[in-house]
PDB file of C-alpha atoms in Angstrom:
ATOM      1  CA  MET C  42       0.000   0.000   0.000  1.00 79.00           C
ATOM      2  CA  VAL C  43       1.468   3.330  -1.062  1.00 89.00           C
ATOM      3  CA  THR C  44       1.342   6.017   1.542  1.00 92.00           C
ATOM      4  CA  THR C  45       0.639   9.489   0.247  1.00 95.00           C
ATOM      5  CA  ALA C  46       1.104  11.160   3.633  1.00 97.00           C
ATOM      6  CA  VAL C  47       3.283  14.253   3.631  1.00 97.00           C
ATOM      7  CA  GLU C  48       4.136  17.099   5.952  1.00 97.00           C
ATOM      8  CA  LEU C  49       3.604  20.741   5.148  1.00 97.00           C
ATOM      9  CA  CYS C  50       5.657  23.029   7.372  1.00 96.00           C
ATOM     10  CA  GLY C  51       5.576  20.381  10.084  1.00 95.00           C
ATOM     11  CA  VAL C  52       1.817  19.810   9.944  1.00 96.00           C
ATOM     12  CA  PRO C  53       0.881  16.311   8.718  1.00 95.00           C
ATOM     13  CA  LEU C  54      -1.363  15.785   5.686  1.00 96.00           C
ATOM     14  CA  THR C  55      -2.787  12.352   4.861  1.00 96.00           C
ATOM     15  CA  ASN C  56      -2.222  13.233   1.197  1.00 97.00           C
ATOM     16  CA  PRO C  57      -0.886  16.283  -0.649  1.00 97.00           C
ATOM     17  CA  VAL C  58      -4.172  17.303  -2.305  1.00 98.00           C
ATOM     18  CA  ILE C  59      -5.234  20.771  -1.118  1.00 98.00           C
ATOM     19  CA  ALA C  60      -8.209  22.479  -2.771  1.00 97.00           C
ATOM     20  CA  ALA C  61      -7.150  26.012  -3.688  1.00 96.00           C
ATOM     21  CA  SER C  62      -8.547  29.097  -2.034  1.00 96.00           C
ATOM     22  CA  GLY C  63     -11.214  30.857  -4.053  1.00 94.00           C
ATOM     23  CA  THR C  64     -12.308  27.675  -5.820  1.00 94.00           C
ATOM     24  CA  PHE C  65     -13.751  26.018  -2.743  1.00 96.00           C
ATOM     25  CA  GLY C  66     -15.554  28.586  -0.576  1.00 96.00           C
ATOM     26  CA  TYR C  67     -15.543  27.246   2.982  1.00 97.00           C
ATOM     27  CA  GLY C  68     -16.059  23.720   1.700  1.00 97.00           C
ATOM     28  CA  GLU C  69     -19.729  23.459   2.576  1.00 96.00           C
ATOM     29  CA  ASP C  70     -21.004  23.372  -1.006  1.00 95.00           C
ATOM     30  CA  PHE C  71     -18.728  20.427  -1.811  1.00 97.00           C
ATOM     31  CA  ALA C  72     -19.313  18.621   1.494  1.00 97.00           C
ATOM     32  CA  GLN C  73     -22.843  18.027   0.207  1.00 95.00           C
ATOM     33  CA  LEU C  74     -21.355  16.108  -2.722  1.00 96.00           C
ATOM     34  CA  TYR C  75     -18.594  13.980  -1.155  1.00 97.00           C
ATOM     35  CA  ASP C  76     -16.670  13.379   2.052  1.00 98.00           C
ATOM     36  CA  LEU C  77     -14.106  16.186   2.172  1.00 98.00           C
ATOM     37  CA  ASN C  78     -11.922  14.119   4.489  1.00 98.00           C
ATOM     38  CA  CYS C  79     -10.546  12.357   1.407  1.00 97.00           C
ATOM     39  CA  LEU C  80      -8.622  15.596   0.771  1.00 98.00           C
ATOM     40  CA  GLY C  81      -5.351  16.445   2.451  1.00 98.00           C
ATOM     41  CA  SER C  82      -6.829  19.830   3.275  1.00 98.00           C
ATOM     42  CA  PHE C  83      -8.423  22.852   1.660  1.00 98.00           C
ATOM     43  CA  SER C  84      -7.614  26.525   1.701  1.00 98.00           C
ATOM     44  CA  PHE C  85     -10.734  28.484   2.500  1.00 97.00           C
ATOM     45  CA  LYS C  86     -12.038  31.617   0.826  1.00 96.00           C
ATOM     46  CA  GLY C  87      -9.779  34.667   1.029  1.00 95.00           C
ATOM     47  CA  THR C  88     -10.607  36.293   4.353  1.00 96.00           C
ATOM     48  CA  THR C  89     -10.184  39.947   5.264  1.00 97.00           C
ATOM     49  CA  LEU C  90     -10.368  41.851   8.544  1.00 97.00           C
ATOM     50  CA  LEU C  91     -13.733  43.415   7.701  1.00 97.00           C
ATOM     51  CA  PRO C  92     -16.619  41.939   5.695  1.00 96.00           C
ATOM     52  CA  ARG C  93     -16.507  42.675   1.971  1.00 94.00           C
ATOM     53  CA  GLU C  94     -19.352  42.524  -0.529  1.00 90.00           C
ATOM     54  CA  GLY C  95     -16.838  42.109  -3.350  1.00 91.00           C
ATOM     55  CA  ASN C  96     -16.758  43.765  -6.768  1.00 92.00           C
ATOM     56  CA  PRO C  97     -19.799  45.021  -8.652  1.00 91.00           C
ATOM     57  CA  THR C  98     -21.316  42.500 -11.056  1.00 90.00           C
ATOM     58  CA  PRO C  99     -20.798  41.008 -13.584  1.00 90.00           C
ATOM     59  CA  ARG C 100     -17.550  39.520 -12.297  1.00 94.00           C
ATOM     60  CA  ILE C 101     -16.668  37.049 -15.031  1.00 94.00           C
ATOM     61  CA  ALA C 102     -15.880  37.807 -18.664  1.00 94.00           C
ATOM     62  CA  GLU C 103     -15.057  35.450 -21.475  1.00 92.00           C
ATOM     63  CA  THR C 104     -11.863  36.188 -23.396  1.00 94.00           C
ATOM     64  CA  PRO C 105     -10.437  34.643 -26.592  1.00 95.00           C
ATOM     65  CA  ALA C 106      -7.978  32.692 -24.442  1.00 92.00           C
ATOM     66  CA  GLY C 107     -10.272  31.710 -21.561  1.00 92.00           C
ATOM     67  CA  MET C 108     -11.878  33.862 -18.928  1.00 91.00           C
ATOM     68  CA  LEU C 109     -11.167  36.714 -16.555  1.00 92.00           C
ATOM     69  CA  ASN C 110     -12.679  36.973 -13.114  1.00 91.00           C
ATOM     70  CA  ALA C 111     -12.760  39.786 -10.591  1.00 92.00           C
ATOM     71  CA  VAL C 112     -14.658  38.606  -7.531  1.00 92.00           C
ATOM     72  CA  GLY C 113     -13.104  41.212  -5.264  1.00 92.00           C
ATOM     73  CA  LEU C 114     -12.605  39.133  -2.115  1.00 93.00           C
ATOM     74  CA  GLN C 115     -16.264  38.774  -1.192  1.00 93.00           C
ATOM     75  CA  ASN C 116     -16.184  37.314   2.329  1.00 95.00           C
ATOM     76  CA  PRO C 117     -17.919  37.777   5.684  1.00 96.00           C
ATOM     77  CA  GLY C 118     -14.821  39.079   7.521  1.00 97.00           C
ATOM     78  CA  VAL C 119     -12.582  37.300  10.011  1.00 98.00           C
ATOM     79  CA  ASP C 120     -14.887  37.601  13.039  1.00 98.00           C
ATOM     80  CA  LYS C 121     -17.771  35.910  11.251  1.00 98.00           C
ATOM     81  CA  VAL C 122     -15.447  33.301   9.741  1.00 98.00           C
ATOM     82  CA  LEU C 123     -14.311  32.337  13.243  1.00 98.00           C
ATOM     83  CA  ALA C 124     -17.772  32.521  14.794  1.00 98.00           C
ATOM     84  CA  GLU C 125     -19.806  30.879  12.021  1.00 98.00           C
ATOM     85  CA  GLU C 126     -17.724  29.262   9.286  1.00 98.00           C
ATOM     86  CA  MET C 127     -15.185  27.446  11.479  1.00 98.00           C
ATOM     87  CA  PRO C 128     -17.835  25.644  13.589  1.00 98.00           C
ATOM     88  CA  ARG C 129     -19.563  24.620  10.333  1.00 98.00           C
ATOM     89  CA  ILE C 130     -16.269  23.368   8.875  1.00 98.00           C
ATOM     90  CA  ALA C 131     -15.724  21.244  11.984  1.00 98.00           C
ATOM     91  CA  GLY C 132     -18.998  19.485  11.180  1.00 98.00           C
ATOM     92  CA  TYR C 133     -17.750  18.089   7.856  1.00 98.00           C
ATOM     93  CA  PHE C 134     -13.957  18.256   7.944  1.00 98.00           C
ATOM     94  CA  ASN C 135     -11.822  16.760  10.716  1.00 98.00           C
ATOM     95  CA  LYS C 136      -8.317  17.806   9.626  1.00 98.00           C
ATOM     96  CA  PRO C 137      -6.349  21.052   9.809  1.00 98.00           C
ATOM     97  CA  VAL C 138      -7.605  23.637   7.329  1.00 98.00           C
ATOM     98  CA  MET C 139      -5.620  26.377   5.614  1.00 98.00           C
ATOM     99  CA  ALA C 140      -6.690  29.983   6.207  1.00 98.00           C
ATOM    100  CA  ASN C 141      -6.202  32.291   3.244  1.00 97.00           C
ATOM    101  CA  VAL C 142      -5.680  35.887   4.381  1.00 97.00           C
ATOM    102  CA  SER C 143      -5.946  39.092   2.394  1.00 95.00           C
ATOM    103  CA  GLY C 144      -5.474  42.710   3.416  1.00 94.00           C
ATOM    104  CA  PHE C 145      -5.014  46.215   2.160  1.00 93.00           C
ATOM    105  CA  SER C 146      -2.416  47.327   4.711  1.00 94.00           C
ATOM    106  CA  VAL C 147       0.165  45.562   6.866  1.00 95.00           C
ATOM    107  CA  ASP C 148      -2.081  46.254   9.850  1.00 96.00           C
ATOM    108  CA  ASP C 149      -4.998  44.451   8.133  1.00 95.00           C
ATOM    109  CA  TYR C 150      -2.896  41.320   7.645  1.00 96.00           C
ATOM    110  CA  VAL C 151      -1.573  41.450  11.209  1.00 98.00           C
ATOM    111  CA  LYS C 152      -4.995  41.809  12.853  1.00 98.00           C
ATOM    112  CA  THR C 153      -6.564  39.116  10.669  1.00 98.00           C
ATOM    113  CA  CYS C 154      -3.745  36.619  11.274  1.00 98.00           C
ATOM    114  CA  GLU C 155      -3.744  37.420  14.985  1.00 97.00           C
ATOM    115  CA  ALA C 156      -7.446  36.550  15.170  1.00 98.00           C
ATOM    116  CA  LEU C 157      -7.042  33.317  13.163  1.00 98.00           C
ATOM    117  CA  ASP C 158      -4.025  32.223  15.204  1.00 97.00           C
ATOM    118  CA  SER C 159      -6.200  31.238  18.147  1.00 93.00           C
ATOM    119  CA  HIS C 160      -8.272  28.667  16.263  1.00 97.00           C
ATOM    120  CA  PRO C 161      -7.067  25.081  16.769  1.00 97.00           C
ATOM    121  CA  GLN C 162      -8.371  23.711  13.463  1.00 98.00           C
ATOM    122  CA  ILE C 163      -6.455  26.254  11.405  1.00 98.00           C
ATOM    123  CA  GLY C 164      -3.214  24.520  10.520  1.00 98.00           C
ATOM    124  CA  TRP C 165      -1.602  27.063   8.232  1.00 98.00           C
ATOM    125  CA  LEU C 166      -1.935  30.686   7.241  1.00 98.00           C
ATOM    126  CA  GLU C 167      -1.706  31.366   3.523  1.00 97.00           C
ATOM    127  CA  VAL C 168      -1.080  35.060   2.967  1.00 96.00           C
ATOM    128  CA  ASN C 169      -2.319  36.478  -0.328  1.00 95.00           C
ATOM    129  CA  ILE C 170       0.030  39.326  -1.187  1.00 93.00           C
ATOM    130  CA  SER C 171      -1.558  40.102  -4.553  1.00 88.00           C
ATOM    131  CA  CYS C 172      -3.738  42.739  -2.887  1.00 80.00           C
ATOM    132  CA  PRO C 173      -3.121  46.450  -3.473  1.00 80.00           C
ATOM    133  CA  ASN C 174      -1.383  48.269  -0.619  1.00 75.00           C
ATOM    134  CA  VAL C 175      -3.567  51.316  -0.001  1.00 74.00           C
ATOM    135  CA  HIS C 176      -0.697  52.968   1.877  1.00 75.00           C
ATOM    136  CA  GLY C 177       1.805  52.152  -0.865  1.00 71.00           C
ATOM    137  CA  GLY C 178       0.241  53.809  -3.883  1.00 73.00           C
ATOM    138  CA  GLY C 179      -1.995  50.832  -4.650  1.00 76.00           C
ATOM    139  CA  MET C 180       0.819  48.546  -5.813  1.00 81.00           C
ATOM    140  CA  ALA C 181       0.321  44.908  -4.820  1.00 88.00           C
ATOM    141  CA  PHE C 182       2.448  43.825  -1.844  1.00 90.00           C
ATOM    142  CA  GLY C 183       3.795  40.948  -3.908  1.00 90.00           C
ATOM    143  CA  THR C 184       5.317  43.173  -6.599  1.00 91.00           C
ATOM    144  CA  SER C 185       8.093  44.366  -4.279  1.00 91.00           C
ATOM    145  CA  CYS C 186      10.474  42.167  -2.283  1.00 94.00           C
ATOM    146  CA  GLU C 187      10.555  44.766   0.503  1.00 93.00           C
ATOM    147  CA  ALA C 188       6.764  44.952   0.805  1.00 92.00           C
ATOM    148  CA  ALA C 189       6.426  41.147   0.691  1.00 94.00           C
ATOM    149  CA  ALA C 190       9.077  40.815   3.410  1.00 96.00           C
ATOM    150  CA  GLU C 191       7.390  43.505   5.509  1.00 95.00           C
ATOM    151  CA  VAL C 192       4.042  41.692   5.472  1.00 95.00           C
ATOM    152  CA  THR C 193       5.647  38.321   6.162  1.00 96.00           C
ATOM    153  CA  ARG C 194       7.727  39.690   9.043  1.00 97.00           C
ATOM    154  CA  ALA C 195       4.769  41.485  10.607  1.00 97.00           C
ATOM    155  CA  VAL C 196       2.511  38.439  10.358  1.00 97.00           C
ATOM    156  CA  LYS C 197       5.129  36.044  11.770  1.00 97.00           C
ATOM    157  CA  ARG C 198       5.350  38.208  14.891  1.00 97.00           C
ATOM    158  CA  VAL C 199       1.706  37.562  15.789  1.00 97.00           C
ATOM    159  CA  THR C 200       1.306  33.865  15.016  1.00 96.00           C
ATOM    160  CA  ARG C 201       3.030  30.573  15.716  1.00 93.00           C
ATOM    161  CA  LYS C 202       1.208  28.859  12.870  1.00 96.00           C
ATOM    162  CA  PRO C 203       3.213  28.159   9.712  1.00 96.00           C
TER     163      PRO C 203
ATOM    164  CA  MET I   7     -42.986  25.032 -21.314  1.00 90.00           C
ATOM    165  CA  MET I   8     -43.156  23.071 -18.039  1.00 93.00           C
ATOM    166  CA  LEU I   9     -44.175  26.208 -16.168  1.00 95.00           C
ATOM    167  CA  CYS I  10     -46.946  26.898 -18.647  1.00 95.00           C
ATOM    168  CA  LYS I  11     -48.243  23.330 -18.328  1.00 95.00           C
ATOM    169  CA  MET I  12     -48.162  23.611 -14.537  1.00 96.00           C
ATOM    170  CA  LEU I  13     -50.104  26.884 -14.575  1.00 96.00           C
ATOM    171  CA  LEU I  14     -52.744  25.385 -16.879  1.00 96.00           C
ATOM    172  CA  THR I  15     -53.037  22.377 -14.564  1.00 96.00           C
ATOM    173  CA  GLN I  16     -53.690  24.783 -11.700  1.00 97.00           C
ATOM    174  CA  GLY I  17     -56.512  26.407 -13.677  1.00 95.00           C
ATOM    175  CA  LYS I  18     -54.600  29.607 -14.379  1.00 94.00           C
ATOM    176  CA  GLU I  19     -54.797  31.449 -17.698  1.00 93.00           C
ATOM    177  CA  PRO I  20     -51.235  32.218 -18.763  1.00 94.00           C
ATOM    178  CA  THR I  21     -50.233  34.301 -21.762  1.00 94.00           C
ATOM    179  CA  VAL I  22     -46.871  33.598 -23.364  1.00 95.00           C
ATOM    180  CA  ALA I  23     -44.847  36.493 -24.774  1.00 95.00           C
ATOM    181  CA  MET I  24     -41.671  35.867 -26.725  1.00 96.00           C
ATOM    182  CA  GLY I  25     -39.156  38.089 -28.435  1.00 96.00           C
ATOM    183  CA  PHE I  26     -36.620  37.170 -31.115  1.00 96.00           C
ATOM    184  CA  GLY I  27     -34.298  38.822 -33.598  1.00 96.00           C
ATOM    185  CA  SER I  28     -36.120  37.618 -36.699  1.00 97.00           C
ATOM    186  CA  ALA I  29     -38.636  35.008 -37.897  1.00 96.00           C
ATOM    187  CA  GLY I  30     -35.914  32.426 -38.555  1.00 96.00           C
ATOM    188  CA  GLU I  31     -34.979  32.355 -34.858  1.00 96.00           C
ATOM    189  CA  VAL I  32     -38.469  31.734 -33.506  1.00 95.00           C
ATOM    190  CA  PHE I  33     -39.013  28.504 -31.611  1.00 95.00           C
ATOM    191  CA  PHE I  34     -41.756  27.006 -29.427  1.00 95.00           C
ATOM    192  CA  GLN I  35     -44.428  29.272 -30.918  1.00 94.00           C
ATOM    193  CA  ASP I  36     -46.330  26.278 -32.275  1.00 93.00           C
ATOM    194  CA  ALA I  37     -45.806  24.221 -29.141  1.00 95.00           C
ATOM    195  CA  PHE I  38     -47.313  26.938 -26.950  1.00 95.00           C
ATOM    196  CA  SER I  39     -50.142  27.511 -29.420  1.00 94.00           C
ATOM    197  CA  ARG I  40     -50.987  23.801 -29.308  1.00 95.00           C
ATOM    198  CA  MET I  41     -51.353  24.111 -25.547  1.00 95.00           C
ATOM    199  CA  GLY I  42     -54.139  26.599 -26.217  1.00 94.00           C
ATOM    200  CA  VAL I  43     -52.507  29.621 -24.619  1.00 95.00           C
ATOM    201  CA  PRO I  44     -52.357  33.053 -26.286  1.00 94.00           C
ATOM    202  CA  VAL I  45     -48.888  33.628 -27.758  1.00 95.00           C
ATOM    203  CA  LYS I  46     -47.653  37.172 -28.313  1.00 94.00           C
ATOM    204  CA  LEU I  47     -44.634  37.482 -30.523  1.00 95.00           C
ATOM    205  CA  ALA I  48     -42.177  40.228 -31.348  1.00 96.00           C
ATOM    206  CA  THR I  49     -39.192  40.256 -33.684  1.00 97.00           C
ATOM    207  CA  MET I  50     -36.633  43.014 -33.857  1.00 96.00           C
ATOM    208  CA  ASP I  51     -36.836  43.204 -37.657  1.00 97.00           C
ATOM    209  CA  GLY I  52     -40.610  42.826 -37.808  1.00 95.00           C
ATOM    210  CA  SER I  53     -40.450  39.672 -39.951  1.00 97.00           C
ATOM    211  CA  LEU I  54     -42.954  37.948 -37.638  1.00 95.00           C
ATOM    212  CA  GLY I  55     -45.325  39.366 -35.043  1.00 94.00           C
ATOM    213  CA  VAL I  56     -44.933  42.874 -33.697  1.00 95.00           C
ATOM    214  CA  LYS I  57     -41.811  44.774 -34.742  1.00 96.00           C
ATOM    215  CA  GLY I  58     -39.721  45.502 -31.675  1.00 95.00           C
ATOM    216  CA  VAL I  59     -38.868  43.888 -28.354  1.00 95.00           C
ATOM    217  CA  VAL I  60     -41.028  41.533 -26.336  1.00 94.00           C
ATOM    218  CA  LEU I  61     -42.505  44.383 -24.300  1.00 93.00           C
ATOM    219  CA  ASP I  62     -43.865  45.880 -27.526  1.00 92.00           C
ATOM    220  CA  ALA I  63     -45.902  42.706 -28.018  1.00 91.00           C
ATOM    221  CA  CYS I  64     -47.488  42.447 -24.594  1.00 89.00           C
ATOM    222  CA  SER I  65     -48.955  44.812 -22.080  1.00 81.00           C
ATOM    223  CA  MET I  66     -47.606  44.238 -18.602  1.00 81.00           C
ATOM    224  CA  ASP I  67     -50.432  46.356 -17.144  1.00 80.00           C
ATOM    225  CA  SER I  68     -52.960  43.560 -17.351  1.00 80.00           C
ATOM    226  CA  CYS I  69     -50.929  40.734 -15.830  1.00 86.00           C
ATOM    227  CA  THR I  70     -51.294  39.683 -12.214  1.00 90.00           C
ATOM    228  CA  PHE I  71     -47.935  37.879 -11.994  1.00 94.00           C
ATOM    229  CA  PHE I  72     -45.097  37.315 -14.446  1.00 95.00           C
ATOM    230  CA  TYR I  73     -42.276  34.848 -14.977  1.00 96.00           C
ATOM    231  CA  ALA I  74     -39.437  36.017 -17.197  1.00 96.00           C
ATOM    232  CA  CYS I  75     -36.148  34.714 -18.522  1.00 95.00           C
ATOM    233  CA  GLY I  76     -33.681  36.142 -20.987  1.00 94.00           C
ATOM    234  CA  PRO I  77     -30.983  38.803 -21.136  1.00 92.00           C
ATOM    235  CA  ILE I  78     -30.537  41.069 -18.109  1.00 91.00           C
ATOM    236  CA  PRO I  79     -31.483  44.351 -19.890  1.00 92.00           C
ATOM    237  CA  MET I  80     -34.759  42.770 -20.987  1.00 93.00           C
ATOM    238  CA  LEU I  81     -35.459  41.457 -17.491  1.00 94.00           C
ATOM    239  CA  LYS I  82     -34.790  44.903 -16.033  1.00 93.00           C
ATOM    240  CA  ALA I  83     -37.207  46.436 -18.531  1.00 93.00           C
ATOM    241  CA  VAL I  84     -39.870  43.840 -17.723  1.00 93.00           C
ATOM    242  CA  CYS I  85     -39.502  44.468 -13.974  1.00 93.00           C
ATOM    243  CA  ALA I  86     -39.624  48.233 -14.495  1.00 91.00           C
ATOM    244  CA  SER I  87     -42.712  48.139 -16.673  1.00 89.00           C
ATOM    245  CA  SER I  88     -44.737  45.722 -14.585  1.00 86.00           C
ATOM    246  CA  CYS I  89     -46.763  46.837 -11.607  1.00 82.00           C
ATOM    247  CA  SER I  90     -47.384  43.218 -10.609  1.00 90.00           C
ATOM    248  CA  ASP I  91     -45.072  40.906  -8.727  1.00 93.00           C
ATOM    249  CA  GLY I  92     -43.052  38.384 -10.666  1.00 95.00           C
ATOM    250  CA  GLN I  93     -40.049  36.135 -10.834  1.00 96.00           C
ATOM    251  CA  VAL I  94     -37.010  36.340 -13.079  1.00 97.00           C
ATOM    252  CA  SER I  95     -34.627  33.532 -13.968  1.00 97.00           C
ATOM    253  CA  LEU I  96     -31.177  35.082 -14.119  1.00 96.00           C
ATOM    254  CA  GLU I  97     -28.284  34.138 -16.348  1.00 91.00           C
ATOM    255  CA  GLU I  98     -24.766  34.969 -15.209  1.00 91.00           C
ATOM    256  CA  ARG I  99     -21.439  33.563 -16.267  1.00 92.00           C
ATOM    257  CA  MET I 100     -20.394  31.007 -13.686  1.00 93.00           C
ATOM    258  CA  GLY I 101     -16.917  29.986 -12.587  1.00 92.00           C
ATOM    259  CA  CYS I 102     -17.665  26.831 -10.622  1.00 94.00           C
ATOM    260  CA  GLY I 103     -21.449  26.394 -10.689  1.00 94.00           C
ATOM    261  CA  PHE I 104     -21.355  24.867  -7.179  1.00 95.00           C
ATOM    262  CA  GLY I 105     -21.697  28.008  -5.061  1.00 95.00           C
ATOM    263  CA  ALA I 106     -18.049  28.316  -4.087  1.00 95.00           C
ATOM    264  CA  CYS I 107     -16.438  30.968  -6.312  1.00 95.00           C
ATOM    265  CA  MET I 108     -18.879  33.917  -6.004  1.00 95.00           C
ATOM    266  CA  GLY I 109     -18.385  34.634  -9.706  1.00 95.00           C
ATOM    267  CA  CYS I 110     -22.099  34.645 -10.558  1.00 96.00           C
ATOM    268  CA  THR I 111     -23.103  36.866  -7.641  1.00 95.00           C
ATOM    269  CA  VAL I 112     -26.061  39.199  -8.012  1.00 93.00           C
ATOM    270  CA  ILE I 113     -26.729  42.024  -5.556  1.00 92.00           C
ATOM    271  CA  THR I 114     -30.041  41.769  -3.707  1.00 94.00           C
ATOM    272  CA  HIS I 115     -31.637  43.786  -0.924  1.00 95.00           C
ATOM    273  CA  ALA I 116     -30.496  40.983   1.409  1.00 93.00           C
ATOM    274  CA  GLY I 117     -26.871  41.288   0.205  1.00 91.00           C
ATOM    275  CA  PRO I 118     -24.931  39.365  -2.439  1.00 92.00           C
ATOM    276  CA  LYS I 119     -26.503  36.089  -3.595  1.00 95.00           C
ATOM    277  CA  ARG I 120     -25.211  33.393  -5.915  1.00 96.00           C
ATOM    278  CA  VAL I 121     -27.205  32.780  -9.084  1.00 97.00           C
ATOM    279  CA  CYS I 122     -25.986  29.166  -9.264  1.00 97.00           C
ATOM    280  CA  LYS I 123     -26.861  28.216  -5.709  1.00 95.00           C
ATOM    281  CA  ASP I 124     -29.338  30.749  -4.288  1.00 96.00           C
ATOM    282  CA  GLY I 125     -31.100  31.193  -7.662  1.00 96.00           C
ATOM    283  CA  PRO I 126     -31.347  31.183 -10.570  1.00 97.00           C
ATOM    284  CA  VAL I 127     -34.940  32.305  -9.921  1.00 97.00           C
ATOM    285  CA  PHE I 128     -35.353  35.473  -7.858  1.00 97.00           C
ATOM    286  CA  GLU I 129     -38.393  37.492  -6.872  1.00 96.00           C
ATOM    287  CA  LYS I 130     -38.650  40.854  -8.635  1.00 95.00           C
ATOM    288  CA  GLY I 131     -38.592  42.633  -5.269  1.00 93.00           C
ATOM    289  CA  GLU I 132     -35.374  40.944  -4.139  1.00 95.00           C
ATOM    290  CA  LEU I 133     -33.222  42.565  -6.792  1.00 94.00           C
ATOM    291  CA  THR I 134     -31.725  46.021  -6.439  1.00 90.00           C
ATOM    292  CA  TRP I 135     -32.575  47.042 -10.020  1.00 79.00           C
TER     293      TRP I 135
END
């Protein structure tokens, strides 16, 4: 019998399949279709400090080479994710889940990660640095090594999670 | 078609209104006619029925409830011109179709809702048009 178990930053996964953030919501829609525990884990919907309604509609456009989407980080905000989504996740998924975090300032990332750090079922923090830095002229954090390092450093100070 | 059959079974008296680009695109006109319901038809080029859009072929003033499907601008016009309640079946491009990606979101008075999972049928009054 082949074992597909791996470790990700010291946290064990029964297999390396992780559903990507943004394609999977908080898992509930797919838990109605199959047992999510066959996955290694999933990365839940990009979560911000405050609730966001997301971009105006329509959000998807067809292009000659595929499609473009601009959902705009629609999510209920970190407090509601912890109070409502995490208890629901525990009902259908019994492994560590990955928390995808977005922000528009270093302080946003820090406060969101600080809040998520306390939850025992969150195994990893996945920081989305493609967001525009409102204090940095709107450039995405990920377009500059300094800005990416600044976010990473600030977040690592407030969490022990990988 | 199913909706029309269901309404007839319930003893209602539906009228079907359809709009097309031209006569060559028309479908289901005969099928609805065979069911014995009045069919009002419009074509943009006037090659069959009333020349114009579907609202030129039917008066929304006299209806007590409407069901509509089609392009969003047409649905908006139908909702705006009708004083009765009604339901619209929305079409949006979908990323996943399972309720996870929020790509097909529509804004309602109760916040964002997903066409694929919470719809596709919405009450006229729910939408922020």
